[in-house]
PDB file of C-alpha atoms and ligand atoms in Angstrom:
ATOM      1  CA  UNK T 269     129.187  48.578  58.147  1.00 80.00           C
ATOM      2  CA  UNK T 270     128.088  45.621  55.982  1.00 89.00           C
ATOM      3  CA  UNK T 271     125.786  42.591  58.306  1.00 94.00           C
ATOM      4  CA  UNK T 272     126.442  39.191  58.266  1.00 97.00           C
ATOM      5  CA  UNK T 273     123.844  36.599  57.584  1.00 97.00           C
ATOM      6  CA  UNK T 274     124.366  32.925  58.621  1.00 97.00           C
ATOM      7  CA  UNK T 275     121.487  31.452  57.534  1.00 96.00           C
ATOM      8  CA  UNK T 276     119.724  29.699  60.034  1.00 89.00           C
ATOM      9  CA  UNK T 277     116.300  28.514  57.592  1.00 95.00           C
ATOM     10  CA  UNK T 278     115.815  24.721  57.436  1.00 97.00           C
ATOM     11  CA  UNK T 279     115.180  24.275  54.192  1.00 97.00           C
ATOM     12  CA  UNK T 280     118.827  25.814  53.747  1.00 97.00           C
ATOM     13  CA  UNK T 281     120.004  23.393  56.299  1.00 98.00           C
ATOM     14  CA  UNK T 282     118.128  20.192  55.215  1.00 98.00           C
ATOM     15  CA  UNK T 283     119.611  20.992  51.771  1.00 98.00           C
ATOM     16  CA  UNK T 284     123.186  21.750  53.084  1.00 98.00           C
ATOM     17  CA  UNK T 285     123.673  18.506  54.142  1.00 98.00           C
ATOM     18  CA  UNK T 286     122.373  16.358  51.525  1.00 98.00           C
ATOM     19  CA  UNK T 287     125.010  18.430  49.659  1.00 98.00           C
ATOM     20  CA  UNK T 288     127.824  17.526  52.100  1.00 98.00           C
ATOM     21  CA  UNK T 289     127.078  14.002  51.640  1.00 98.00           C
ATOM     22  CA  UNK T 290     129.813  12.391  49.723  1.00 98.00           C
ATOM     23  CA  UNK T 291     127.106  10.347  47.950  1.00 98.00           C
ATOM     24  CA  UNK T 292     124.977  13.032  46.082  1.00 98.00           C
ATOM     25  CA  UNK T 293     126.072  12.770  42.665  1.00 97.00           C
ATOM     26  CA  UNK T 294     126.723  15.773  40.078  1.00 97.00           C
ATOM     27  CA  UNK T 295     122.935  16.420  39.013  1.00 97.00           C
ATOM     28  CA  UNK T 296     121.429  16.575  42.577  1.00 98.00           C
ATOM     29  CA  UNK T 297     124.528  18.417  43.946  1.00 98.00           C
ATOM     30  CA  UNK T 298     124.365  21.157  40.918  1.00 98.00           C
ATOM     31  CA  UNK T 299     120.329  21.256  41.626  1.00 98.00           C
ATOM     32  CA  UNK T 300     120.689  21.791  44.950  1.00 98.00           C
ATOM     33  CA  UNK T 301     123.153  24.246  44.745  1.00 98.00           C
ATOM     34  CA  UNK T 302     120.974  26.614  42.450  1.00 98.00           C
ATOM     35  CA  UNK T 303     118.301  26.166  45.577  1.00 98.00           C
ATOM     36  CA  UNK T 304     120.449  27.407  47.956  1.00 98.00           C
ATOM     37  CA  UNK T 305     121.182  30.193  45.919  1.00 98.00           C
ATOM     38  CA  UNK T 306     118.239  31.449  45.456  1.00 98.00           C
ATOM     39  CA  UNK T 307     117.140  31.384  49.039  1.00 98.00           C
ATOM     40  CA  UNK T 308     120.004  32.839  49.968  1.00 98.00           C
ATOM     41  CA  UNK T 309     119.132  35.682  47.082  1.00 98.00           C
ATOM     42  CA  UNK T 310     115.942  36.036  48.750  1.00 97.00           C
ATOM     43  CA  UNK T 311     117.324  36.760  51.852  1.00 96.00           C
ATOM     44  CA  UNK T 312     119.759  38.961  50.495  1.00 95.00           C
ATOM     45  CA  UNK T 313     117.783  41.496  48.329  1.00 95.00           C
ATOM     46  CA  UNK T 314     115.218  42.192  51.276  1.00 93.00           C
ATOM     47  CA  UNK T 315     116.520  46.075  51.265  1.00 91.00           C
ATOM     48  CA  UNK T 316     115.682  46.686  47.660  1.00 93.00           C
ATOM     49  CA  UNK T 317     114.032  49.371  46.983  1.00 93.00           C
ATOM     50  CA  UNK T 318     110.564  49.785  46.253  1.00 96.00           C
ATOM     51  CA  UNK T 319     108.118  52.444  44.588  1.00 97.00           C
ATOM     52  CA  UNK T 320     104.462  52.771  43.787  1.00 98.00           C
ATOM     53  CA  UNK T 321     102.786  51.371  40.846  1.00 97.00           C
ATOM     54  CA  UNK T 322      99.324  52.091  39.565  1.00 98.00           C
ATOM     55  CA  UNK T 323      97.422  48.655  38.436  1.00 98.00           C
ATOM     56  CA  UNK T 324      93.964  48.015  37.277  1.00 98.00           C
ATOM     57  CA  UNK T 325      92.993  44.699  38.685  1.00 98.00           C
ATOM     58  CA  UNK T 326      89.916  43.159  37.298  1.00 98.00           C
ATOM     59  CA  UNK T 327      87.875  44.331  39.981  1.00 98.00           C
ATOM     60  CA  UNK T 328      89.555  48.087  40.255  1.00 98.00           C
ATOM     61  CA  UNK T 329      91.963  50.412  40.927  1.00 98.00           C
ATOM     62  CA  UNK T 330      94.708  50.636  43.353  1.00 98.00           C
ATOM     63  CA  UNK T 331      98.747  51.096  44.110  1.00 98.00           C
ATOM     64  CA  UNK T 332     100.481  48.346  44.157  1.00 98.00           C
ATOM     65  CA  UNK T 333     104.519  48.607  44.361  1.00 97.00           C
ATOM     66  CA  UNK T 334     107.336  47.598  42.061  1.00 95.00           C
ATOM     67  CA  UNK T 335     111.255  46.974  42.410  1.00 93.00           C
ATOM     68  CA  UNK T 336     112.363  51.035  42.368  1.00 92.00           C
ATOM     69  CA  UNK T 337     114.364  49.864  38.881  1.00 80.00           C
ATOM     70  CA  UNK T 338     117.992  49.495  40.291  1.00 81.00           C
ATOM     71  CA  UNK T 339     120.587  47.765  38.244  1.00 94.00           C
ATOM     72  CA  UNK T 340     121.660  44.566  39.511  1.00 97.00           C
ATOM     73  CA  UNK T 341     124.668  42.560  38.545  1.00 98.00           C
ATOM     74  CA  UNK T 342     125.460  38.516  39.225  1.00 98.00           C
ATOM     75  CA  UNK T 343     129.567  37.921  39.756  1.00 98.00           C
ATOM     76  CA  UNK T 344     129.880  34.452  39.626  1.00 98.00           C
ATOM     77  CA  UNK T 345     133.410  33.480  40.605  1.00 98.00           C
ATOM     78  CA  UNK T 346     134.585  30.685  38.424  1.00 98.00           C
ATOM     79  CA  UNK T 347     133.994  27.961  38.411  1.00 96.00           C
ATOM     80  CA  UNK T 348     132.208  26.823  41.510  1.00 98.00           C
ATOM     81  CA  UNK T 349     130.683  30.208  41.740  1.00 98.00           C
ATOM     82  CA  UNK T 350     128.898  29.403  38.103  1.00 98.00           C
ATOM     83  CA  UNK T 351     126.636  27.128  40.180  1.00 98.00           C
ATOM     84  CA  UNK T 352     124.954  29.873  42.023  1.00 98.00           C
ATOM     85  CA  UNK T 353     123.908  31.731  39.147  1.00 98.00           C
ATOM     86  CA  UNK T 354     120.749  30.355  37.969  1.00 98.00           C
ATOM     87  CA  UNK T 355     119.505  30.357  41.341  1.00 98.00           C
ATOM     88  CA  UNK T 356     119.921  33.639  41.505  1.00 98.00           C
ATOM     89  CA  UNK T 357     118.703  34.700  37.727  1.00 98.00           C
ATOM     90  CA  UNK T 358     115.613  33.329  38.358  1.00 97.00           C
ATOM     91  CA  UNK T 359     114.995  35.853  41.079  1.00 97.00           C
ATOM     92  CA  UNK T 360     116.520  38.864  39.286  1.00 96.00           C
ATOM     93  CA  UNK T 361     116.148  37.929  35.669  1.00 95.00           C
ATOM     94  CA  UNK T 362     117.437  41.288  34.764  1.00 94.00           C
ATOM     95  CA  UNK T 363     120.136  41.107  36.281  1.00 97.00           C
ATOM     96  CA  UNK T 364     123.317  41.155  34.243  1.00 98.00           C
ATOM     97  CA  UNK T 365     126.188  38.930  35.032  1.00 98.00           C
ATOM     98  CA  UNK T 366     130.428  39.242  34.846  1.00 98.00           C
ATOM     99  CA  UNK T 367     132.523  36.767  35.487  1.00 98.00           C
ATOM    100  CA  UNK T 368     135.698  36.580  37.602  1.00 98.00           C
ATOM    101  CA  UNK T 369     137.945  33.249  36.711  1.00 98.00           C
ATOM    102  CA  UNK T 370     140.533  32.791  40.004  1.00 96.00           C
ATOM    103  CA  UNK T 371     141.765  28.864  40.906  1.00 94.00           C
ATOM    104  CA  UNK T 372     143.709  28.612  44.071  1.00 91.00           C
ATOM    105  CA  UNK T 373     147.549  27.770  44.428  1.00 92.00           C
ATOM    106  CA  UNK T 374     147.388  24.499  45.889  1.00 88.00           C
ATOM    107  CA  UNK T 375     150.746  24.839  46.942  1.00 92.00           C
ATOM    108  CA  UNK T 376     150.402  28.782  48.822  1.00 94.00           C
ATOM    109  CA  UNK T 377     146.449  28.700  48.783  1.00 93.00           C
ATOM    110  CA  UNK T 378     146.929  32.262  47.480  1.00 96.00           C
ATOM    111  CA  UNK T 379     143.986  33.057  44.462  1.00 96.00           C
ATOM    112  CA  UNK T 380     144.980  33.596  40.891  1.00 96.00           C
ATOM    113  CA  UNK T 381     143.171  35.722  38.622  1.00 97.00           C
ATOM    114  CA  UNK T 382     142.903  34.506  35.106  1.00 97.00           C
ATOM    115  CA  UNK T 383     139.308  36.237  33.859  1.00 98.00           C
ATOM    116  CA  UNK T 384     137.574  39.039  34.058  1.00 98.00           C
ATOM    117  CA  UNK T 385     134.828  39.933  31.967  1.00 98.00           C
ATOM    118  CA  UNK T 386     132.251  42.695  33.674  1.00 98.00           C
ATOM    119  CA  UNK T 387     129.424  44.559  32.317  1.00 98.00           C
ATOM    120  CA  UNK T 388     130.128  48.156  31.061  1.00 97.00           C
ATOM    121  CA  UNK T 389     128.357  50.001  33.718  1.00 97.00           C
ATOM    122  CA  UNK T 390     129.396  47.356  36.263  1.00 98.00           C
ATOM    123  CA  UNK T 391     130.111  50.921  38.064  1.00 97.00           C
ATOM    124  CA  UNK T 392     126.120  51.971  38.851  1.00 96.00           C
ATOM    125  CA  UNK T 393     125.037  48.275  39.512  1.00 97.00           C
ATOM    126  CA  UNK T 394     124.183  46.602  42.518  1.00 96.00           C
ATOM    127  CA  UNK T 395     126.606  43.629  42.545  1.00 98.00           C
ATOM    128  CA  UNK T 396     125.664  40.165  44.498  1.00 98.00           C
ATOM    129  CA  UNK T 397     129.570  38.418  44.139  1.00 98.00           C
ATOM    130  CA  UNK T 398     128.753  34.455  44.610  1.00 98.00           C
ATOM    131  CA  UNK T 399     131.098  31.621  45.516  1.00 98.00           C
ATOM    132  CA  UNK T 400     129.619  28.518  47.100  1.00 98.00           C
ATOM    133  CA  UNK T 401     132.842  28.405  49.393  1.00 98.00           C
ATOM    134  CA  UNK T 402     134.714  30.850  51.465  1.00 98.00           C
ATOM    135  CA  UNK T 403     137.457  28.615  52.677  1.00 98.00           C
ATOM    136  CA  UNK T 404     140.727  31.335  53.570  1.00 97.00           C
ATOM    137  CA  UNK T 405     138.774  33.807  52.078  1.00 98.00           C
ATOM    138  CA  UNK T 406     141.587  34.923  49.682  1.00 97.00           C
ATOM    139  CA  UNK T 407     139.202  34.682  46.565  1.00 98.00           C
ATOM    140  CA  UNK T 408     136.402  36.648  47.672  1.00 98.00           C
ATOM    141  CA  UNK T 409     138.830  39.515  48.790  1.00 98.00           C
ATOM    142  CA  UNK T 410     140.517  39.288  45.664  1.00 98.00           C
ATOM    143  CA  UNK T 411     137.166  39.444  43.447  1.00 98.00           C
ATOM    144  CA  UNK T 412     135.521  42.149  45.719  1.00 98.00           C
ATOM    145  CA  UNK T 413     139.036  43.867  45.763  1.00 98.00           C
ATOM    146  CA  UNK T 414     138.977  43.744  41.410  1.00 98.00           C
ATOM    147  CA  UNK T 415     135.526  44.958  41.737  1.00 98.00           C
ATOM    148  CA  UNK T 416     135.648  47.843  43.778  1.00 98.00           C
ATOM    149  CA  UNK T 417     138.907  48.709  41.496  1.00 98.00           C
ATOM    150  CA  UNK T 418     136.394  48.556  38.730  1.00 98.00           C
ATOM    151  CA  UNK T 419     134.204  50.915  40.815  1.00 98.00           C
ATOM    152  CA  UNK T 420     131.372  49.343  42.620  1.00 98.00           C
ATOM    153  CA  UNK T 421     130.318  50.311  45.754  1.00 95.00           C
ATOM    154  CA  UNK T 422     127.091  48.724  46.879  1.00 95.00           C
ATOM    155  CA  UNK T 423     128.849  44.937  46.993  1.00 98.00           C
ATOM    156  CA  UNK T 424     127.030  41.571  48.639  1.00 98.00           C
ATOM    157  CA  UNK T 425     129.013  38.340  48.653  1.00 98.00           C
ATOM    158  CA  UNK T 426     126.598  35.225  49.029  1.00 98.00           C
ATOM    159  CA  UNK T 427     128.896  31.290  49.610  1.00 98.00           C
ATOM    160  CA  UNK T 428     126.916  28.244  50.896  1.00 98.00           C
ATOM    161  CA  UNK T 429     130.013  27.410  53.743  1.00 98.00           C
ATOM    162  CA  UNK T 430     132.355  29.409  54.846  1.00 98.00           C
ATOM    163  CA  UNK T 431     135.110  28.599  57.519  1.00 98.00           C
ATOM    164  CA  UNK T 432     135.442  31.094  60.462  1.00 98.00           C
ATOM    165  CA  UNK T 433     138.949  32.284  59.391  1.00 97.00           C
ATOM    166  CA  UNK T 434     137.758  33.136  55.412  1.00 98.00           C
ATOM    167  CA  UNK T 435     134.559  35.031  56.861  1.00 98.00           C
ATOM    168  CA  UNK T 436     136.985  36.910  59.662  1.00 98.00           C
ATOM    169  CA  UNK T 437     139.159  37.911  56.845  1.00 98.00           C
ATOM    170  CA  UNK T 438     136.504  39.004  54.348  1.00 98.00           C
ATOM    171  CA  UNK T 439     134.962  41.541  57.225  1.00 98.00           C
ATOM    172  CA  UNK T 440     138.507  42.689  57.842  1.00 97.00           C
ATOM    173  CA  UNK T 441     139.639  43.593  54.165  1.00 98.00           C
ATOM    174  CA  UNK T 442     136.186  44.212  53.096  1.00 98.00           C
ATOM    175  CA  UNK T 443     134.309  46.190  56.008  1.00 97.00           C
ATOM    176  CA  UNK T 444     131.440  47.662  53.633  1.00 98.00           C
ATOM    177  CA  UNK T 445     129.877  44.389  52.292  1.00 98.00           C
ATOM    178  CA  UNK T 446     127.027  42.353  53.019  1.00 97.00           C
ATOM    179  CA  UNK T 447     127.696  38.692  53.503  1.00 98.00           C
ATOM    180  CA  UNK T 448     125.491  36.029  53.397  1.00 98.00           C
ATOM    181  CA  UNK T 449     126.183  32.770  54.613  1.00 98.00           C
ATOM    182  CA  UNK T 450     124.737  29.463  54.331  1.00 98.00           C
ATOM    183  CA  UNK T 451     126.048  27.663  56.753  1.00 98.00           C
ATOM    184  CA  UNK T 452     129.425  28.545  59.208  1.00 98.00           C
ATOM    185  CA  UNK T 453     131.581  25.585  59.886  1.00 98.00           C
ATOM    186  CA  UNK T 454     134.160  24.418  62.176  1.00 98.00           C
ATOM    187  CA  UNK T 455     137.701  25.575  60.486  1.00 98.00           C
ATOM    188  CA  UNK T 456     140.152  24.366  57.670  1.00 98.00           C
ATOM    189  CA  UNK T 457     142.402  21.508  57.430  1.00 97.00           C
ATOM    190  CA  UNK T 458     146.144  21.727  56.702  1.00 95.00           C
ATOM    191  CA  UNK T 459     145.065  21.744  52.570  1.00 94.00           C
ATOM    192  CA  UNK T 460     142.766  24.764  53.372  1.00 95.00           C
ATOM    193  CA  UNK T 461     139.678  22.435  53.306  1.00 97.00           C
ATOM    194  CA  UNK T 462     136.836  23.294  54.526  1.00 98.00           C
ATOM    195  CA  UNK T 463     135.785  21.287  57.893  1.00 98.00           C
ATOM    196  CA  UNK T 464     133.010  19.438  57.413  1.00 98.00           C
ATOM    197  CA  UNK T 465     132.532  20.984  54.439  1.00 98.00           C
ATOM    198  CA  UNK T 466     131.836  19.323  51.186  1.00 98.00           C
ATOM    199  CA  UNK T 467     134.967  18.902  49.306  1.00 98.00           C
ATOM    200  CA  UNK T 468     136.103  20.539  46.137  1.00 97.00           C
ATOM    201  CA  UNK T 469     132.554  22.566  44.953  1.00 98.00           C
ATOM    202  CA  UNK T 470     134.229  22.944  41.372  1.00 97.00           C
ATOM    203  CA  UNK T 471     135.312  19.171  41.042  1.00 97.00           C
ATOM    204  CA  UNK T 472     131.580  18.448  42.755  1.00 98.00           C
ATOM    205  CA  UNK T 473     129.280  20.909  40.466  1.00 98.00           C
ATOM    206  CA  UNK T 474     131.025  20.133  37.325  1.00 97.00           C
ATOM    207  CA  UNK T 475     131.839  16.468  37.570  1.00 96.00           C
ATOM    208  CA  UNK T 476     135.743  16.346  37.329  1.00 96.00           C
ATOM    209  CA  UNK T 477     136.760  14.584  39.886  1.00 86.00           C
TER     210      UNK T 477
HETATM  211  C1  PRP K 614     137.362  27.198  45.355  1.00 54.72           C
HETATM  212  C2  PRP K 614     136.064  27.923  45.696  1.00 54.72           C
HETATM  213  C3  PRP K 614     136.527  29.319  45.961  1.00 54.72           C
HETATM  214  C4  PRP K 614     137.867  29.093  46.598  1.00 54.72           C
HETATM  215  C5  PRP K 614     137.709  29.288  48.079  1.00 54.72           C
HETATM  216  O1  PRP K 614     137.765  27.459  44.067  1.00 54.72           O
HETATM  217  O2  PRP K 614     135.110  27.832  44.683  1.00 54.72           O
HETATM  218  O3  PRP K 614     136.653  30.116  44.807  1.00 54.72           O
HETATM  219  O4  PRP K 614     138.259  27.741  46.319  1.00 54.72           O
HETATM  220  O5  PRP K 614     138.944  29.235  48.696  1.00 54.72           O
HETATM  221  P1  PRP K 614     139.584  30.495  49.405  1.00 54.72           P
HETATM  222  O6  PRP K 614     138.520  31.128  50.234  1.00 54.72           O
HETATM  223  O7  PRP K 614     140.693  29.897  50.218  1.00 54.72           O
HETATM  224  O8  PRP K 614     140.106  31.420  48.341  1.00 54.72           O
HETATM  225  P2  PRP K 614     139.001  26.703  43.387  1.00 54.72           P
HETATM  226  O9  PRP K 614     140.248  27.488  43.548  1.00 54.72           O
HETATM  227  O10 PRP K 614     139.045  25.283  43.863  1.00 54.72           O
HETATM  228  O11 PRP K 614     138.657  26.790  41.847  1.00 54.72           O
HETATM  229  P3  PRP K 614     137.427  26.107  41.043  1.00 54.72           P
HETATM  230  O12 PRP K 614     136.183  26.797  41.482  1.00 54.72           O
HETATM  231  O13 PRP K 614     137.784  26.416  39.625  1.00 54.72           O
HETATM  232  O14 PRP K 614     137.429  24.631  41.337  1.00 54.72           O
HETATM  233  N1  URA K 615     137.440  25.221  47.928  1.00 54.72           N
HETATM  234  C1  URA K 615     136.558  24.205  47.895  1.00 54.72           C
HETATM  235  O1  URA K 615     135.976  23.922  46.840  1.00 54.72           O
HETATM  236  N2  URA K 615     136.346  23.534  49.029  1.00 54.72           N
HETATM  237  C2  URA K 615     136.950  23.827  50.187  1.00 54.72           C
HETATM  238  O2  URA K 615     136.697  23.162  51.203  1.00 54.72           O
HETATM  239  C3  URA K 615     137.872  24.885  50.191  1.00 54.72           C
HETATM  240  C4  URA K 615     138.095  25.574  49.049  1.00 54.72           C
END
């Protein structure tokens, strides 16, 4: 059974709300995203696996230990999800990274693939899927859903806010994966909105709007 992680850190916090605020322009909001991201990648690769390493320090011998070598893979969903990425690379900077392009319906709210580039052996890799939002959760479902088609099986989804009926319907279709959350809010408005929320995190990251 995959956990669930609302993060409860304040740093995340502090920096979730100067990201709500309808005043932080493009550079701090796309700055503060990558923050977020990588805290919330910190949180989220705490099971990784570790072995021992021999190292010679300058005063002697001993074991130290090392990441146990597993292949790890970033899946950005565009275009919002592009935000997270950096955060996250400079973490794992081996990490190799796919991309999976889906824009919503406005009208049905429904996701709509139009991209999908993955790494060859997207198959044996660890995959952390990230979205800043998880509104209806149709777009995470549909990415995990593409992935696990693709055949991964060790799946983590990271967002920054999610609304209690995307994060009940992500557990639902998707039982088996981790999911980090930044910050849980209230519900979703009658344009699938996010409550609180911060608005559109494309139109905010990327400037067009
Ligand atoms: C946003 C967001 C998610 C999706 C969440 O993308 O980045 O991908 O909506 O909504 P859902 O949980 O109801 O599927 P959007 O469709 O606005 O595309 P964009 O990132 O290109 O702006
Ligand atoms: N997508 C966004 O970017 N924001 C929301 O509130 C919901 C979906």
């Amino acid at each position: 059974m995959g956990t669930v992680t609302i993060m409860d850190h304040p740093l995340i916090q502090h920096k979730i709300s100067l990201i709500r605020n309808k005043k932080t322009g493009t550079r701090d909001f796309r700055a503060i995203i990558s923050e977020i991201a990588m805290l919330e990648c910190y949180e989220s690769t705490r099971d990784l696996v570790l072995e021992d390493v021999d190292i010679e320090t300058p005063i002697c011998k001993t074991t130290g230990k090392r990441l146990a070598g597993k292949k790890l893979a970033i899946i950005p969903i565009l275009r919002a999800g592009l935000g997270m990425v950096e955060g996250l690379e400079k973490l794992i900077p081996s990490a190799k990274v796919g991309h999976i392009g889906m824009y919503r319906d406005p009208a049905t709210l429904k996701p709509v693939e139009y991209y999908c580039k993955l790494p060859a052996d997207i198959d044996k890799r660890d995959v952390f899927v990230v979205d800043p939002m998880c509104a209806t959760g149709g777009s995470a479902i549909d990415a995990i859903n593409a992935l696990k088609e693709h055949g991964c099986n060790n799946i983590r989804f990271l967002c920054i806010i999610a609304a209690p009926e995307g994060l009940k319907a992500l557990q639902e279709a998707h039982p088996d994966v981790d999911i980090i959350v930044g910050a849980l809010d209230e519900k979703l408005n009658d344009h699938g909105y996010i409550v609180p929320g911060l608005g559109d995190a494309g139109d905010r990251i990327f400037g067009t709007k």
